[in-house]
CSV table of C-alpha atoms in Angstrom, one decimal:
chain,number,residue,atom,x,y,z
U,282,MET,CA,-26.2,-169.2,-104.2
U,283,LYS,CA,-28.9,-166.6,-103.9
U,284,ASP,CA,-28.1,-165.3,-107.3
U,285,GLY,CA,-28.2,-168.8,-108.7
U,286,GLN,CA,-31.5,-169.5,-107.0
U,287,GLU,CA,-33.0,-166.2,-108.4
U,288,VAL,CA,-31.9,-167.1,-111.9
U,289,THR,CA,-33.5,-170.5,-111.5
U,290,ARG,CA,-36.8,-168.9,-110.4
U,291,ASP,CA,-36.7,-166.4,-113.2
U,292,GLY,CA,-35.9,-169.2,-115.7
U,293,GLY,CA,-38.8,-171.2,-114.4
U,294,GLY,CA,-41.1,-168.2,-114.8
U,295,ALA,CA,-39.9,-167.7,-118.4
U,296,ALA,CA,-40.4,-171.3,-119.1
U,297,GLY,CA,-43.9,-171.0,-117.7
U,298,HIS,CA,-44.7,-168.2,-120.0
U,299,ALA,CA,-43.2,-170.0,-123.0
U,300,ALA,CA,-45.3,-173.1,-122.1
U,301,ARG,CA,-48.6,-171.3,-122.4
U,302,PRO,CA,-48.8,-171.2,-126.2
U,303,LYS,CA,-47.9,-174.9,-126.1
U,304,ARG,CA,-50.9,-175.5,-123.9
U,305,ALA,CA,-53.1,-173.6,-126.3
U,306,ASP,CA,-51.7,-175.7,-129.2
U,307,ALA,CA,-52.4,-178.8,-127.2
U,308,ARG,CA,-56.0,-177.8,-126.8
U,309,ARG,CA,-56.3,-177.2,-130.5
U,310,ASN,CA,-54.7,-180.5,-131.3
U,311,GLU,CA,-57.0,-182.3,-128.9
U,312,LYS,CA,-60.0,-180.7,-130.6
U,313,THR,CA,-58.7,-181.9,-134.0
U,314,LEU,CA,-58.3,-185.4,-132.6
U,315,LEU,CA,-61.8,-185.4,-131.1
U,316,ASP,CA,-63.4,-184.2,-134.3
U,317,ALA,CA,-61.5,-186.9,-136.2
U,318,ALA,CA,-62.5,-189.6,-133.8
U,319,ALA,CA,-66.2,-188.5,-133.9
U,320,ALA,CA,-66.1,-188.7,-137.7
U,321,VAL,CA,-64.5,-192.2,-137.7
U,322,PHE,CA,-66.9,-193.4,-135.0
U,323,VAL,CA,-69.9,-192.4,-137.1
U,324,ARG,CA,-68.5,-194.3,-140.2
U,325,SER,CA,-66.9,-197.3,-138.5
U,326,GLY,CA,-68.1,-197.5,-134.9
U,327,VAL,CA,-66.2,-197.0,-131.6
U,328,GLU,CA,-64.0,-200.0,-132.2
U,329,ALA,CA,-62.4,-198.5,-135.2
U,330,PRO,CA,-58.6,-198.8,-135.3
U,331,VAL,CA,-56.7,-196.0,-133.7
U,332,ARG,CA,-54.7,-195.7,-136.9
U,333,ASP,CA,-57.9,-194.7,-138.8
U,334,ILE,CA,-58.5,-191.9,-136.3
U,335,ALA,CA,-54.8,-190.9,-136.6
U,336,ALA,CA,-55.1,-190.8,-140.4
U,337,GLU,CA,-58.3,-188.7,-140.2
U,338,ALA,CA,-56.6,-186.2,-137.9
U,339,GLY,CA,-53.3,-186.2,-139.9
U,340,VAL,CA,-51.2,-187.3,-136.9
U,341,GLY,CA,-49.4,-190.4,-135.7
U,342,THR,CA,-51.0,-193.0,-133.4
U,343,ALA,CA,-48.6,-192.0,-130.7
U,344,THR,CA,-50.2,-188.6,-130.6
U,345,ILE,CA,-53.6,-190.2,-130.0
U,346,TYR,CA,-52.3,-192.2,-127.1
U,347,ARG,CA,-50.6,-189.2,-125.6
U,348,HIS,CA,-53.9,-187.4,-125.4
U,349,PHE,CA,-56.1,-190.4,-124.7
U,350,PRO,CA,-54.3,-193.3,-123.2
U,351,THR,CA,-57.3,-195.7,-123.4
U,352,ARG,CA,-60.2,-196.1,-125.8
U,353,ALA,CA,-62.6,-195.2,-122.9
U,354,ASP,CA,-60.7,-191.9,-122.5
U,355,LEU,CA,-61.2,-191.2,-126.2
U,356,ILE,CA,-64.9,-192.1,-126.1
U,357,ILE,CA,-65.6,-189.9,-123.1
U,358,GLY,CA,-63.6,-187.1,-124.7
U,359,VAL,CA,-65.6,-187.3,-128.0
U,360,TYR,CA,-68.9,-187.3,-126.0
U,361,ARG,CA,-68.1,-184.3,-123.9
U,362,HIS,CA,-66.6,-182.4,-126.8
U,363,GLN,CA,-69.8,-182.8,-128.9
U,364,VAL,CA,-72.0,-181.9,-125.9
U,365,GLU,CA,-70.0,-178.7,-125.4
U,366,ALA,CA,-70.2,-177.8,-129.1
U,367,CYS,CA,-74.0,-178.2,-129.0
U,368,ALA,CA,-74.2,-176.1,-125.8
U,369,GLU,CA,-72.1,-173.3,-127.2
U,370,ALA,CA,-74.0,-173.3,-130.5
U,371,GLY,CA,-77.3,-172.3,-128.9
U,372,PRO,CA,-76.5,-168.7,-127.9
U,373,ALA,CA,-74.4,-168.2,-131.0
U,374,LEU,CA,-77.4,-169.2,-133.2
U,375,LEU,CA,-79.8,-167.0,-131.3
U,376,ALA,CA,-77.4,-164.1,-131.9
U,377,SER,CA,-76.9,-164.7,-135.6
U,378,ALA,CA,-80.0,-166.4,-137.1
U,379,PRO,CA,-82.7,-164.3,-138.7
U,380,THR,CA,-85.4,-165.4,-136.2
U,381,PRO,CA,-85.5,-167.4,-133.0
U,382,TYR,CA,-87.3,-170.2,-134.8
U,383,ASP,CA,-84.5,-170.4,-137.4
U,384,ALA,CA,-82.0,-170.6,-134.5
U,385,LEU,CA,-84.0,-173.4,-132.9
U,386,ALA,CA,-84.3,-175.4,-136.2
U,387,ARG,CA,-80.6,-175.0,-136.9
U,388,TRP,CA,-79.7,-176.1,-133.3
U,389,ILE,CA,-81.9,-179.1,-133.6
U,390,ASP,CA,-80.1,-180.0,-136.8
U,391,LEU,CA,-76.8,-179.9,-134.9
U,392,PHE,CA,-78.4,-181.9,-132.1
U,393,VAL,CA,-79.3,-184.6,-134.6
U,394,ASP,CA,-75.7,-184.8,-135.7
U,395,PHE,CA,-74.7,-185.3,-132.1
U,396,LEU,CA,-77.4,-188.0,-131.5
U,397,VAL,CA,-76.3,-190.1,-134.4
U,398,THR,CA,-72.8,-190.3,-132.9
U,399,LYS,CA,-74.2,-190.8,-129.4
U,400,HIS,CA,-76.3,-193.8,-130.5
U,401,GLY,CA,-73.2,-195.2,-132.0
U,402,LEU,CA,-71.6,-195.0,-128.6
U,403,ALA,CA,-74.7,-196.3,-126.8
U,404,GLY,CA,-73.5,-199.9,-126.2
U,405,VAL,CA,-70.1,-198.7,-124.8
U,406,LEU,CA,-71.8,-196.0,-122.6
U,407,GLN,CA,-73.8,-198.8,-120.9
U,408,SER,CA,-70.7,-200.6,-119.8
U,409,ASP,CA,-69.4,-200.7,-116.2
U,410,ASN,CA,-66.6,-198.2,-116.8
U,411,ALA,CA,-66.8,-195.6,-114.0
U,412,GLY,CA,-65.9,-192.8,-116.4
U,413,PHE,CA,-69.2,-193.3,-118.3
U,414,GLU,CA,-71.5,-193.0,-115.3
U,415,ALA,CA,-71.9,-189.2,-115.1
U,416,LEU,CA,-72.1,-188.6,-118.9
U,417,HIS,CA,-75.9,-188.7,-119.1
U,418,THR,CA,-76.3,-186.2,-116.3
U,419,TYR,CA,-73.7,-184.0,-117.9
U,420,PHE,CA,-75.6,-184.2,-121.2
U,421,LEU,CA,-78.8,-183.1,-119.6
U,422,ASP,CA,-77.3,-180.4,-117.5
U,423,ARG,CA,-75.6,-178.8,-120.5
U,424,LEU,CA,-78.2,-179.1,-123.2
U,425,VAL,CA,-81.6,-178.9,-121.6
U,426,PRO,CA,-81.1,-175.3,-120.6
U,427,VAL,CA,-79.9,-174.4,-124.1
U,428,CYS,CA,-82.9,-175.9,-125.7
U,429,THR,CA,-85.1,-174.2,-123.1
U,430,ASP,CA,-83.7,-170.8,-124.0
U,431,LEU,CA,-84.2,-171.4,-127.7
U,432,LEU,CA,-87.8,-172.5,-127.2
U,433,ALA,CA,-88.5,-169.5,-125.0
U,434,ALA,CA,-87.2,-167.1,-127.5
U,435,ALA,CA,-89.2,-168.7,-130.3
U,436,SER,CA,-92.3,-168.7,-128.1
U,437,THR,CA,-91.9,-165.1,-127.1
U,438,ALA,CA,-91.6,-164.2,-130.8
U,439,GLY,CA,-94.9,-166.0,-131.4
U,440,GLU,CA,-93.3,-168.5,-133.7
U,441,ILE,CA,-94.1,-171.7,-131.9
U,442,HIS,CA,-96.5,-173.2,-129.4
U,443,SER,CA,-95.7,-171.9,-125.9
U,444,ASP,CA,-96.3,-175.2,-124.0
U,445,VAL,CA,-93.4,-177.2,-125.5
U,446,ARG,CA,-90.9,-178.4,-122.9
U,447,ALA,CA,-87.2,-178.8,-123.8
U,448,ILE,CA,-86.8,-182.3,-122.3
U,449,ALA,CA,-89.9,-183.6,-124.2
U,450,LEU,CA,-88.7,-182.1,-127.5
U,451,MET,CA,-85.2,-183.6,-127.0
U,452,ARG,CA,-86.6,-187.0,-126.2
U,453,GLY,CA,-88.8,-186.9,-129.2
U,454,VAL,CA,-85.9,-186.0,-131.5
U,455,GLY,CA,-83.8,-188.7,-129.8
U,456,ASN,CA,-86.4,-191.3,-130.5
U,457,LEU,CA,-86.6,-190.3,-134.2
U,458,CYS,CA,-82.8,-190.7,-134.5
U,459,ILE,CA,-82.7,-194.3,-133.1
U,460,GLY,CA,-81.7,-196.7,-135.8
U,461,ALA,CA,-80.4,-194.0,-138.2
U,462,GLU,CA,-76.8,-195.4,-138.0
U,463,ASN,CA,-78.0,-198.9,-139.0
U,464,ASP,CA,-80.3,-198.1,-142.0
U,465,PRO,CA,-79.0,-195.8,-144.7
U,466,ARG,CA,-82.6,-195.6,-146.1
U,467,TYR,CA,-83.9,-194.1,-142.8
U,468,ASP,CA,-83.8,-190.3,-142.9
U,469,ALA,CA,-84.0,-189.2,-139.3
U,470,ARG,CA,-83.3,-185.6,-140.3
U,471,GLN,CA,-86.3,-185.4,-142.6
U,472,LEU,CA,-88.6,-186.7,-139.8
U,473,VAL,CA,-87.1,-184.4,-137.2
U,474,GLY,CA,-87.7,-181.5,-139.7
U,475,LEU,CA,-91.4,-182.4,-139.8
U,476,LEU,CA,-91.4,-182.4,-136.0
U,477,ILE,CA,-89.8,-179.0,-135.8
U,478,ARG,CA,-92.2,-177.5,-138.4
U,479,GLY,CA,-95.0,-178.9,-136.3
U,480,LEU,CA,-94.0,-176.7,-133.4
U,481,ARG,CA,-95.3,-173.6,-135.2
U,482,GLY,CA,-98.5,-172.1,-133.9
U,483,ARG,CA,-101.5,-171.9,-136.2
U,484,ASP,CA,-102.4,-168.5,-137.5
């Protein structure tokens, strides 16, 4: 029996090692689903049929439900996924862009992409679903420090005014994006570009 038990434990360990790549695959699959859902939400709203999201991702609807049993789970997943993408982009842009100001401008461009989707989710996020309650705090906690670092780097380089606060800039960008999803003639990105160029200090 001891030998049998030992074999069982060894087998469990081997299975555990074998399962790790599957978990990595599952994370990649989930990212694919979230990217697809975000794209469909922008085009068709958060009530878009699950089959449309599945088609966008190139999977069956059962795969969507396996990862996200309810629409609320999917909406929360999309929101958090996009927040994380914005948060991770800040340091990467500072490391790769020609100047801190370029990094800031590019990050704001990504932030605008996020906000267009976020405003599409606004009505749902105001519902009574308990899962939505912490999302705004999560958004601020993750993105305000990133924007602060970008502004500080650009200010230290002498490229922008030094008195700009991240939360004020983000709110301003957010206000310019309101309504962009309902009026194809409204170019929020153009107006945000004017705002960002206005951050530059005068010679």
